[in-house]
Amino acid sequence: MAAATATKLGRSLQQRRTFINARVKWVGDPYLDEAVQREKNLKQLLSLKDRIVSSPSKSLPLSSLSLLKPLVNLHVTAAAFLQKYPSVFATFQPSRSLPLHVRLTPQALDLHKEEETIHLSPPHRSVTIQRLAKLLMLTGAGSLPLYVVDRFGFDLGLPHDYVTSLICDYPDYFEVTEVNDRLNGGKTLALSLTSPRKSLAVSEMERRESTINGSRVKKGLRIRYSMNFPKGYELEKRIKNWVEQWQDLPYISPYENAFHLGSNSDQAEKWAVAVLHELLYLLVSKKTETENVLCLGEYLGFGTRLKKALVHHPGIFYMSHKIRTQTVVLREGYHKAFLIEKHPLMGMRHRYLYLMSRSGRVKKRDYVPGIKRSTPSVDAQNS
């Protein structure tokens, strides 16, 4: 009898929705906005850099760059983008019979080589493989279309050619297969785990809890999330009361399938937050474009639940509207405008940002459209 009563109570909690019909206000966070704004044009610049160095000659015809504009998500013409960063890109003429080409400056090439060394180091590759495997495990099926993985590649810290330079070296972990796309019904290539990796199915929240208590991870623990708000921000009293009750609900691992829960229940929202928290924690930058999160959520069948969870919990997630997009940031990953966890790739990106900032010191009179006057041809350099 007691067992039956407990079962009914458990089912009731799974379906219960107590979130009041109140609007959770959005308030800007200048520190996290700065963290996002600081990386303006960085992703596009690195993507363009990777395409240039992937060429056998480590250069590309200037005329071909217009084709790359949509591929690297440029908001201006490729020529205008190159001119904006003369400390990173240099134009030259391989010979008088050939058109203008673009290549990296010596300083940018040195940074690229250091970045490449990081990507090739065994410790980094091992951690990256585990991070990527955990992303696939969040799906339940251990598989994601490559176009979805690509969306998170930069934030996961994957090399630009990760399929050939990384995945192919770990056939015991991954395989690329053809699957039916859940969104459009067509065939698409997907990255899949070759076998379950149960040892990796421990979330960061569970790991912390087990470290604090010195015990194994247990199901049903009441794990509370760290919450931080910008100065002067305060939740309405009734929302604050709801959040306190919500925090005390049992924690459900993001690596569990909890779609049996009522989609609008408080417990389902706690699971959705667990998925979001783990996803963002896996990223080296602890942030990503909101569209990436929503695309993943749509593919997994979350519908609008991830979006609602982002809006309902501004103390856990922050949505910045800087650099022409919306970016979701894991608050606990930052102290003011700086990442708490130091990752070697993020250190490299800061060095790229510094080199980009030096472009402003180059006088405009030293340049004509697309051409650095002081840059000799290759023939002249070799003479």
Short mmCIF file of C-alpha atoms in Angstrom, two decimals:
data_model
loop_
_atom_site.label_atom_id
_atom_site.label_comp_id
_atom_site.label_asym_id
_atom_site.label_seq_id
_atom_site.Cartn_x
_atom_site.Cartn_y
_atom_site.Cartn_z
CA MET A 1 0.00 0.00 0.00
CA ALA A 2 2.77 2.39 1.01
CA ALA A 3 4.70 1.52 -2.17
CA ALA A 4 1.63 2.21 -4.32
CA THR A 5 1.09 5.57 -2.60
CA ALA A 6 4.74 6.52 -3.16
CA THR A 7 4.45 5.56 -6.83
CA LYS A 8 1.37 7.75 -7.27
CA LEU A 9 3.13 10.63 -5.53
CA GLY A 10 6.14 10.23 -7.81
CA ARG A 11 3.95 10.30 -10.90
CA SER A 12 2.17 13.37 -9.58
CA LEU A 13 5.47 15.20 -9.14
CA GLN A 14 6.52 14.22 -12.67
CA GLN A 15 3.46 15.96 -14.13
CA ARG A 16 3.22 18.90 -11.74
CA ARG A 17 3.70 22.43 -13.00
CA THR A 18 3.90 25.21 -10.45
CA PHE A 19 5.75 27.92 -12.43
CA ILE A 20 3.67 31.03 -12.09
CA ASN A 21 2.52 32.94 -15.13
CA ALA A 22 4.98 35.79 -14.72
CA ARG A 23 7.51 37.28 -17.09
CA VAL A 24 11.12 36.77 -16.02
CA LYS A 25 12.80 40.02 -16.96
CA TRP A 26 16.01 40.18 -18.96
CA VAL A 27 18.71 42.50 -17.65
CA GLY A 28 21.98 43.11 -19.46
CA ASP A 29 25.21 41.93 -17.88
CA PRO A 30 28.04 44.25 -18.97
CA TYR A 31 30.76 41.77 -18.02
CA LEU A 32 29.36 38.85 -19.99
CA ASP A 33 28.46 41.17 -22.87
CA GLU A 34 32.12 42.18 -22.90
CA ALA A 35 33.19 38.52 -22.99
CA VAL A 36 31.02 38.03 -26.09
CA GLN A 37 31.82 41.37 -27.76
CA ARG A 38 35.55 40.80 -27.33
CA GLU A 39 35.41 37.90 -29.82
CA LYS A 40 33.71 39.87 -32.59
CA ASN A 41 34.84 38.52 -35.98
CA LEU A 42 37.17 35.96 -34.35
CA LYS A 43 35.28 32.87 -35.52
CA GLN A 44 35.04 34.21 -39.08
CA LEU A 45 38.70 35.18 -39.12
CA LEU A 46 39.86 31.76 -37.90
CA SER A 47 37.60 29.99 -40.38
CA LEU A 48 39.06 32.04 -43.23
CA LYS A 49 42.57 31.44 -41.87
CA ASP A 50 42.01 27.68 -41.85
CA ARG A 51 40.84 27.67 -45.46
CA ILE A 52 43.90 29.63 -46.55
CA VAL A 53 46.43 27.39 -44.80
CA SER A 54 44.62 24.26 -46.03
CA SER A 55 45.63 25.18 -49.56
CA PRO A 56 48.85 23.45 -50.76
CA SER A 57 50.43 26.87 -51.41
CA LYS A 58 49.16 28.26 -48.08
CA SER A 59 47.47 30.99 -50.12
CA LEU A 60 44.32 31.58 -52.14
CA PRO A 61 43.52 33.77 -55.16
CA LEU A 62 41.93 36.97 -53.97
CA SER A 63 39.22 36.56 -56.61
CA SER A 64 38.13 33.21 -55.10
CA LEU A 65 37.40 34.63 -51.66
CA SER A 66 34.00 35.95 -52.68
CA LEU A 67 32.87 32.31 -52.86
CA LEU A 68 33.89 31.84 -49.23
CA LYS A 69 31.75 34.66 -47.86
CA PRO A 70 28.68 32.52 -47.03
CA LEU A 71 30.83 29.57 -45.93
CA VAL A 72 32.66 31.53 -43.25
CA ASN A 73 29.62 33.69 -42.41
CA LEU A 74 31.13 37.06 -43.34
CA HIS A 75 28.90 40.13 -43.03
CA VAL A 76 31.01 42.18 -45.45
CA THR A 77 32.84 41.32 -48.65
CA ALA A 78 35.90 39.10 -48.25
CA ALA A 79 38.13 41.88 -49.61
CA ALA A 80 36.79 44.34 -47.03
CA PHE A 81 37.31 41.80 -44.26
CA LEU A 82 40.92 41.20 -45.28
CA GLN A 83 41.64 44.93 -45.37
CA LYS A 84 40.28 45.23 -41.86
CA TYR A 85 42.96 42.87 -40.51
CA PRO A 86 46.26 43.58 -42.31
CA SER A 87 48.15 42.22 -39.28
CA VAL A 88 46.65 38.79 -40.06
CA PHE A 89 46.24 38.70 -43.85
CA ALA A 90 48.62 39.91 -46.55
CA THR A 91 48.07 40.13 -50.29
CA PHE A 92 50.80 39.41 -52.82
CA GLN A 93 51.29 38.52 -56.47
CA PRO A 94 53.02 35.11 -56.93
CA SER A 95 54.20 36.20 -60.37
CA ARG A 96 53.31 38.83 -62.94
CA SER A 97 51.22 36.32 -64.88
CA LEU A 98 49.14 35.29 -61.86
CA PRO A 99 46.38 37.19 -60.05
CA LEU A 100 46.65 38.59 -56.56
CA HIS A 101 46.69 36.03 -53.74
CA VAL A 102 46.14 36.27 -49.99
CA ARG A 103 48.20 34.51 -47.31
CA LEU A 104 48.81 34.85 -43.60
CA THR A 105 51.31 37.31 -42.23
CA PRO A 106 54.36 35.72 -40.53
CA GLN A 107 52.91 36.57 -37.11
CA ALA A 108 49.57 34.94 -37.92
CA LEU A 109 51.30 31.89 -39.40
CA ASP A 110 53.33 31.48 -36.20
CA LEU A 111 50.12 31.52 -34.15
CA HIS A 112 48.55 28.97 -36.48
CA LYS A 113 51.51 26.62 -36.02
CA GLU A 114 51.23 26.90 -32.22
CA GLU A 115 47.50 26.24 -32.43
CA GLU A 116 48.17 23.21 -34.62
CA THR A 117 50.64 21.90 -32.04
CA ILE A 118 47.90 22.03 -29.39
CA HIS A 119 45.45 20.15 -31.62
CA LEU A 120 48.06 17.45 -32.26
CA SER A 121 49.13 16.94 -28.65
CA PRO A 122 47.97 13.54 -27.26
CA PRO A 123 46.58 14.94 -23.96
CA HIS A 124 44.51 17.53 -25.81
CA ARG A 125 43.25 14.99 -28.35
CA SER A 126 42.22 12.61 -25.56
CA VAL A 127 40.20 15.27 -23.75
CA THR A 128 38.65 16.50 -27.00
CA ILE A 129 37.56 12.98 -27.92
CA GLN A 130 35.87 12.56 -24.55
CA ARG A 131 34.15 15.93 -24.86
CA LEU A 132 32.84 15.02 -28.30
CA ALA A 133 31.69 11.59 -27.10
CA LYS A 134 29.77 13.20 -24.23
CA LEU A 135 28.04 15.55 -26.68
CA LEU A 136 26.85 12.52 -28.67
CA MET A 137 25.77 10.78 -25.46
CA LEU A 138 23.49 13.71 -24.61
CA THR A 139 21.34 12.60 -27.55
CA GLY A 140 20.51 9.26 -25.97
CA ALA A 141 21.14 7.48 -29.28
CA GLY A 142 24.81 8.41 -29.34
CA SER A 143 24.52 9.97 -32.78
CA LEU A 144 24.15 13.41 -34.34
CA PRO A 145 24.09 14.64 -37.95
CA LEU A 146 27.42 16.15 -38.91
CA TYR A 147 25.72 19.45 -39.70
CA VAL A 148 24.63 19.68 -36.04
CA VAL A 149 28.10 18.72 -34.75
CA ASP A 150 29.59 21.34 -37.10
CA ARG A 151 27.54 24.02 -35.36
CA PHE A 152 29.38 23.28 -32.11
CA GLY A 153 32.80 22.58 -33.60
CA PHE A 154 34.34 25.96 -32.82
CA ASP A 155 32.95 26.08 -29.27
CA LEU A 156 33.95 22.46 -28.60
CA GLY A 157 37.50 23.28 -29.67
CA LEU A 158 37.50 20.84 -32.60
CA PRO A 159 40.03 21.32 -35.42
CA HIS A 160 38.39 22.66 -38.57
CA ASP A 161 39.01 19.36 -40.36
CA TYR A 162 38.04 17.22 -37.36
CA VAL A 163 36.51 14.39 -39.39
CA THR A 164 39.77 13.60 -41.19
CA SER A 165 42.33 14.83 -38.64
CA LEU A 166 40.67 13.53 -35.46
CA ILE A 167 37.69 11.21 -35.92
CA CYS A 168 39.45 8.88 -38.35
CA ASP A 169 42.16 8.19 -35.75
CA TYR A 170 39.61 6.85 -33.24
CA PRO A 171 37.65 4.08 -35.00
CA ASP A 172 37.05 2.45 -31.61
CA TYR A 173 35.10 5.56 -30.58
CA PHE A 174 33.39 6.94 -33.69
CA GLU A 175 32.00 6.10 -37.08
CA VAL A 176 30.38 8.20 -39.78
CA THR A 177 27.15 6.67 -41.01
CA GLU A 178 24.20 7.62 -43.18
CA VAL A 179 20.97 8.17 -41.25
CA ASN A 180 17.48 9.53 -41.78
CA ASP A 181 17.34 13.18 -40.76
CA ARG A 182 14.59 13.65 -38.18
CA LEU A 183 14.02 17.25 -39.25
CA ASN A 184 13.65 16.96 -43.03
CA GLY A 185 13.23 13.20 -43.50
CA GLY A 186 16.09 12.97 -46.00
CA LYS A 187 19.36 11.10 -45.77
CA THR A 188 22.33 12.75 -44.08
CA LEU A 189 25.73 11.84 -42.69
CA ALA A 190 25.95 11.46 -38.92
CA LEU A 191 28.70 11.03 -36.36
CA SER A 192 27.96 8.07 -34.10
CA LEU A 193 29.54 6.29 -31.17
CA THR A 194 30.62 2.76 -32.05
CA SER A 195 29.64 1.54 -28.57
CA PRO A 196 28.20 2.97 -25.33
CA ARG A 197 30.68 4.80 -23.07
CA LYS A 198 29.02 4.36 -19.70
CA SER A 199 32.08 5.60 -17.80
CA LEU A 200 31.59 9.03 -19.42
CA ALA A 201 27.88 9.26 -18.51
CA VAL A 202 28.56 11.41 -15.44
CA SER A 203 27.60 15.06 -15.65
CA GLU A 204 29.70 17.87 -14.24
CA MET A 205 27.02 18.53 -11.59
CA GLU A 206 27.12 14.88 -10.51
CA ARG A 207 30.92 14.87 -10.46
CA ARG A 208 30.98 17.88 -8.16
CA GLU A 209 28.39 16.38 -5.84
CA SER A 210 30.31 13.11 -5.56
CA THR A 211 33.53 15.04 -4.88
CA ILE A 212 31.90 17.05 -2.10
CA ASN A 213 30.28 14.05 -0.46
CA GLY A 214 33.09 11.62 -1.22
CA SER A 215 30.64 9.03 -2.52
CA ARG A 216 29.50 7.48 -5.77
CA VAL A 217 27.03 9.20 -8.03
CA LYS A 218 23.47 8.40 -6.94
CA LYS A 219 20.19 8.94 -8.71
CA GLY A 220 17.58 11.27 -7.28
CA LEU A 221 19.96 13.58 -5.43
CA ARG A 222 18.68 17.10 -4.83
CA ILE A 223 21.50 18.97 -6.53
CA ARG A 224 21.17 22.74 -6.59
CA TYR A 225 22.54 25.00 -9.31
CA SER A 226 24.82 27.93 -8.70
CA MET A 227 23.01 31.17 -9.52
CA ASN A 228 24.55 34.55 -10.22
CA PHE A 229 22.84 37.77 -11.18
CA PRO A 230 24.19 41.12 -12.38
CA LYS A 231 24.39 43.89 -9.82
CA GLY A 232 20.98 45.32 -9.02
CA TYR A 233 19.04 42.40 -10.49
CA GLU A 234 16.41 40.80 -8.30
CA LEU A 235 13.73 38.24 -9.08
CA GLU A 236 10.13 38.93 -8.21
CA LYS A 237 9.29 37.37 -4.85
CA ARG A 238 6.87 34.81 -6.28
CA ILE A 239 9.39 33.76 -8.95
CA LYS A 240 12.12 33.59 -6.33
CA ASN A 241 9.95 31.30 -4.20
CA TRP A 242 9.28 29.06 -7.18
CA VAL A 243 13.00 28.84 -8.00
CA GLU A 244 13.77 27.79 -4.42
CA GLN A 245 11.25 24.96 -4.61
CA TRP A 246 12.44 24.01 -8.09
CA GLN A 247 16.06 23.80 -6.88
CA ASP A 248 15.03 21.13 -4.35
CA LEU A 249 13.58 18.80 -7.00
CA PRO A 250 15.55 15.60 -7.69
CA TYR A 251 18.35 16.01 -10.21
CA ILE A 252 18.00 13.92 -13.36
CA SER A 253 21.19 13.26 -15.30
CA PRO A 254 21.32 14.78 -18.79
CA TYR A 255 22.56 11.36 -19.94
CA GLU A 256 19.24 9.77 -18.92
CA ASN A 257 16.17 9.70 -21.12
CA ALA A 258 13.47 11.63 -19.26
CA PHE A 259 11.03 12.29 -22.10
CA HIS A 260 8.44 10.30 -20.14
CA LEU A 261 8.04 13.32 -17.86
CA GLY A 262 5.19 15.71 -18.51
CA SER A 263 6.69 18.22 -20.95
CA ASN A 264 5.41 21.19 -18.95
CA SER A 265 6.25 19.81 -15.50
CA ASP A 266 8.77 21.39 -13.13
CA GLN A 267 10.71 18.13 -13.05
CA ALA A 268 10.99 18.10 -16.85
CA GLU A 269 12.34 21.64 -16.72
CA LYS A 270 14.97 20.60 -14.19
CA TRP A 271 16.07 17.90 -16.63
CA ALA A 272 16.12 20.40 -19.52
CA VAL A 273 18.33 22.70 -17.44
CA ALA A 274 20.60 19.72 -16.71
CA VAL A 275 20.99 19.11 -20.46
CA LEU A 276 21.71 22.79 -21.13
CA HIS A 277 24.17 23.06 -18.25
CA GLU A 278 26.12 19.96 -19.34
CA LEU A 279 26.14 21.06 -22.98
CA LEU A 280 27.56 24.49 -22.16
CA TYR A 281 30.04 23.05 -19.69
CA LEU A 282 31.45 20.78 -22.43
CA LEU A 283 32.32 23.83 -24.55
CA VAL A 284 35.79 25.34 -24.14
CA SER A 285 34.25 28.83 -24.26
CA LYS A 286 31.29 27.96 -21.97
CA LYS A 287 29.06 29.74 -24.47
CA THR A 288 27.55 29.29 -27.92
CA GLU A 289 25.04 30.94 -30.23
CA THR A 290 21.49 30.37 -29.03
CA GLU A 291 20.54 29.14 -32.51
CA ASN A 292 22.96 26.21 -32.04
CA VAL A 293 21.22 25.18 -28.82
CA LEU A 294 17.75 25.48 -30.36
CA CYS A 295 18.82 23.47 -33.43
CA LEU A 296 20.08 20.67 -31.17
CA GLY A 297 16.92 20.84 -29.07
CA GLU A 298 14.70 20.64 -32.13
CA TYR A 299 16.61 17.64 -33.45
CA LEU A 300 16.35 15.85 -30.09
CA GLY A 301 12.63 16.55 -29.76
CA PHE A 302 12.71 19.11 -26.94
CA GLY A 303 10.48 21.48 -28.85
CA THR A 304 10.41 24.82 -27.03
CA ARG A 305 11.53 23.39 -23.67
CA LEU A 306 15.18 24.43 -23.96
CA LYS A 307 14.19 27.96 -24.93
CA LYS A 308 11.82 28.21 -21.95
CA ALA A 309 14.51 26.89 -19.61
CA LEU A 310 16.92 29.59 -20.83
CA VAL A 311 14.35 32.30 -20.21
CA HIS A 312 13.19 31.00 -16.82
CA HIS A 313 16.69 30.71 -15.32
CA PRO A 314 18.67 33.94 -15.87
CA GLY A 315 20.75 33.14 -12.79
CA ILE A 316 22.19 30.06 -14.55
CA PHE A 317 22.22 31.19 -18.18
CA TYR A 318 22.75 34.62 -19.70
CA MET A 319 21.66 35.54 -23.20
CA SER A 320 23.77 38.27 -24.77
CA HIS A 321 22.60 40.19 -27.83
CA LYS A 322 26.05 41.37 -28.93
CA ILE A 323 27.87 40.83 -32.27
CA ARG A 324 24.82 40.52 -34.51
CA THR A 325 23.46 37.39 -32.85
CA GLN A 326 22.20 35.97 -29.56
CA THR A 327 24.69 34.04 -27.44
CA VAL A 328 23.88 31.90 -24.42
CA VAL A 329 26.55 31.98 -21.71
CA LEU A 330 26.96 29.66 -18.73
CA ARG A 331 27.25 32.18 -15.90
CA GLU A 332 29.24 29.98 -13.54
CA GLY A 333 31.96 29.61 -16.20
CA TYR A 334 32.92 33.27 -15.85
CA HIS A 335 34.25 35.63 -13.22
CA LYS A 336 33.16 39.01 -14.49
CA ALA A 337 34.29 39.03 -18.16
CA PHE A 338 36.86 36.25 -17.91
CA LEU A 339 36.71 32.47 -18.17
CA ILE A 340 37.46 30.69 -14.92
CA GLU A 341 38.68 27.47 -16.54
CA LYS A 342 41.84 28.16 -18.52
CA HIS A 343 41.91 26.17 -21.73
CA PRO A 344 44.96 26.27 -24.05
CA LEU A 345 42.81 26.93 -27.13
CA MET A 346 41.14 29.89 -25.45
CA GLY A 347 44.60 31.22 -24.65
CA MET A 348 45.46 30.95 -28.34
CA ARG A 349 42.27 32.75 -29.31
CA HIS A 350 43.13 35.63 -27.04
CA ARG A 351 46.47 35.90 -28.81
CA TYR A 352 44.68 36.02 -32.16
CA LEU A 353 42.47 38.78 -30.77
CA TYR A 354 45.54 40.74 -29.75
CA LEU A 355 46.99 40.38 -33.26
CA MET A 356 43.66 41.49 -34.73
CA SER A 357 43.70 44.57 -32.49
CA ARG A 358 47.11 45.54 -33.87
CA SER A 359 45.54 45.98 -37.31
CA GLY A 360 44.22 49.33 -36.17
CA ARG A 361 47.76 50.64 -35.82
CA VAL A 362 48.54 50.14 -39.50
CA LYS A 363 48.22 53.45 -41.34
CA LYS A 364 45.75 53.51 -44.19
CA ARG A 365 48.27 55.20 -46.47
CA ASP A 366 50.34 52.00 -46.42
CA TYR A 367 47.56 50.18 -48.25
CA VAL A 368 45.71 50.33 -51.52
CA PRO A 369 42.58 48.19 -51.97
CA GLY A 370 43.70 44.65 -51.21
CA ILE A 371 47.43 45.32 -51.75
CA LYS A 372 50.17 46.00 -49.27
CA ARG A 373 52.58 48.33 -51.06
CA SER A 374 55.60 47.14 -49.16
CA THR A 375 54.95 43.44 -49.97
CA PRO A 376 57.26 42.19 -52.73
CA SER A 377 56.33 39.34 -55.06
CA VAL A 378 57.46 35.80 -54.40
CA ASP A 379 59.87 36.05 -57.33
CA ALA A 380 61.49 39.11 -55.77
CA GLN A 381 61.68 37.42 -52.37
CA ASN A 382 63.45 34.41 -53.89
CA SER A 383 65.92 36.46 -55.95
#
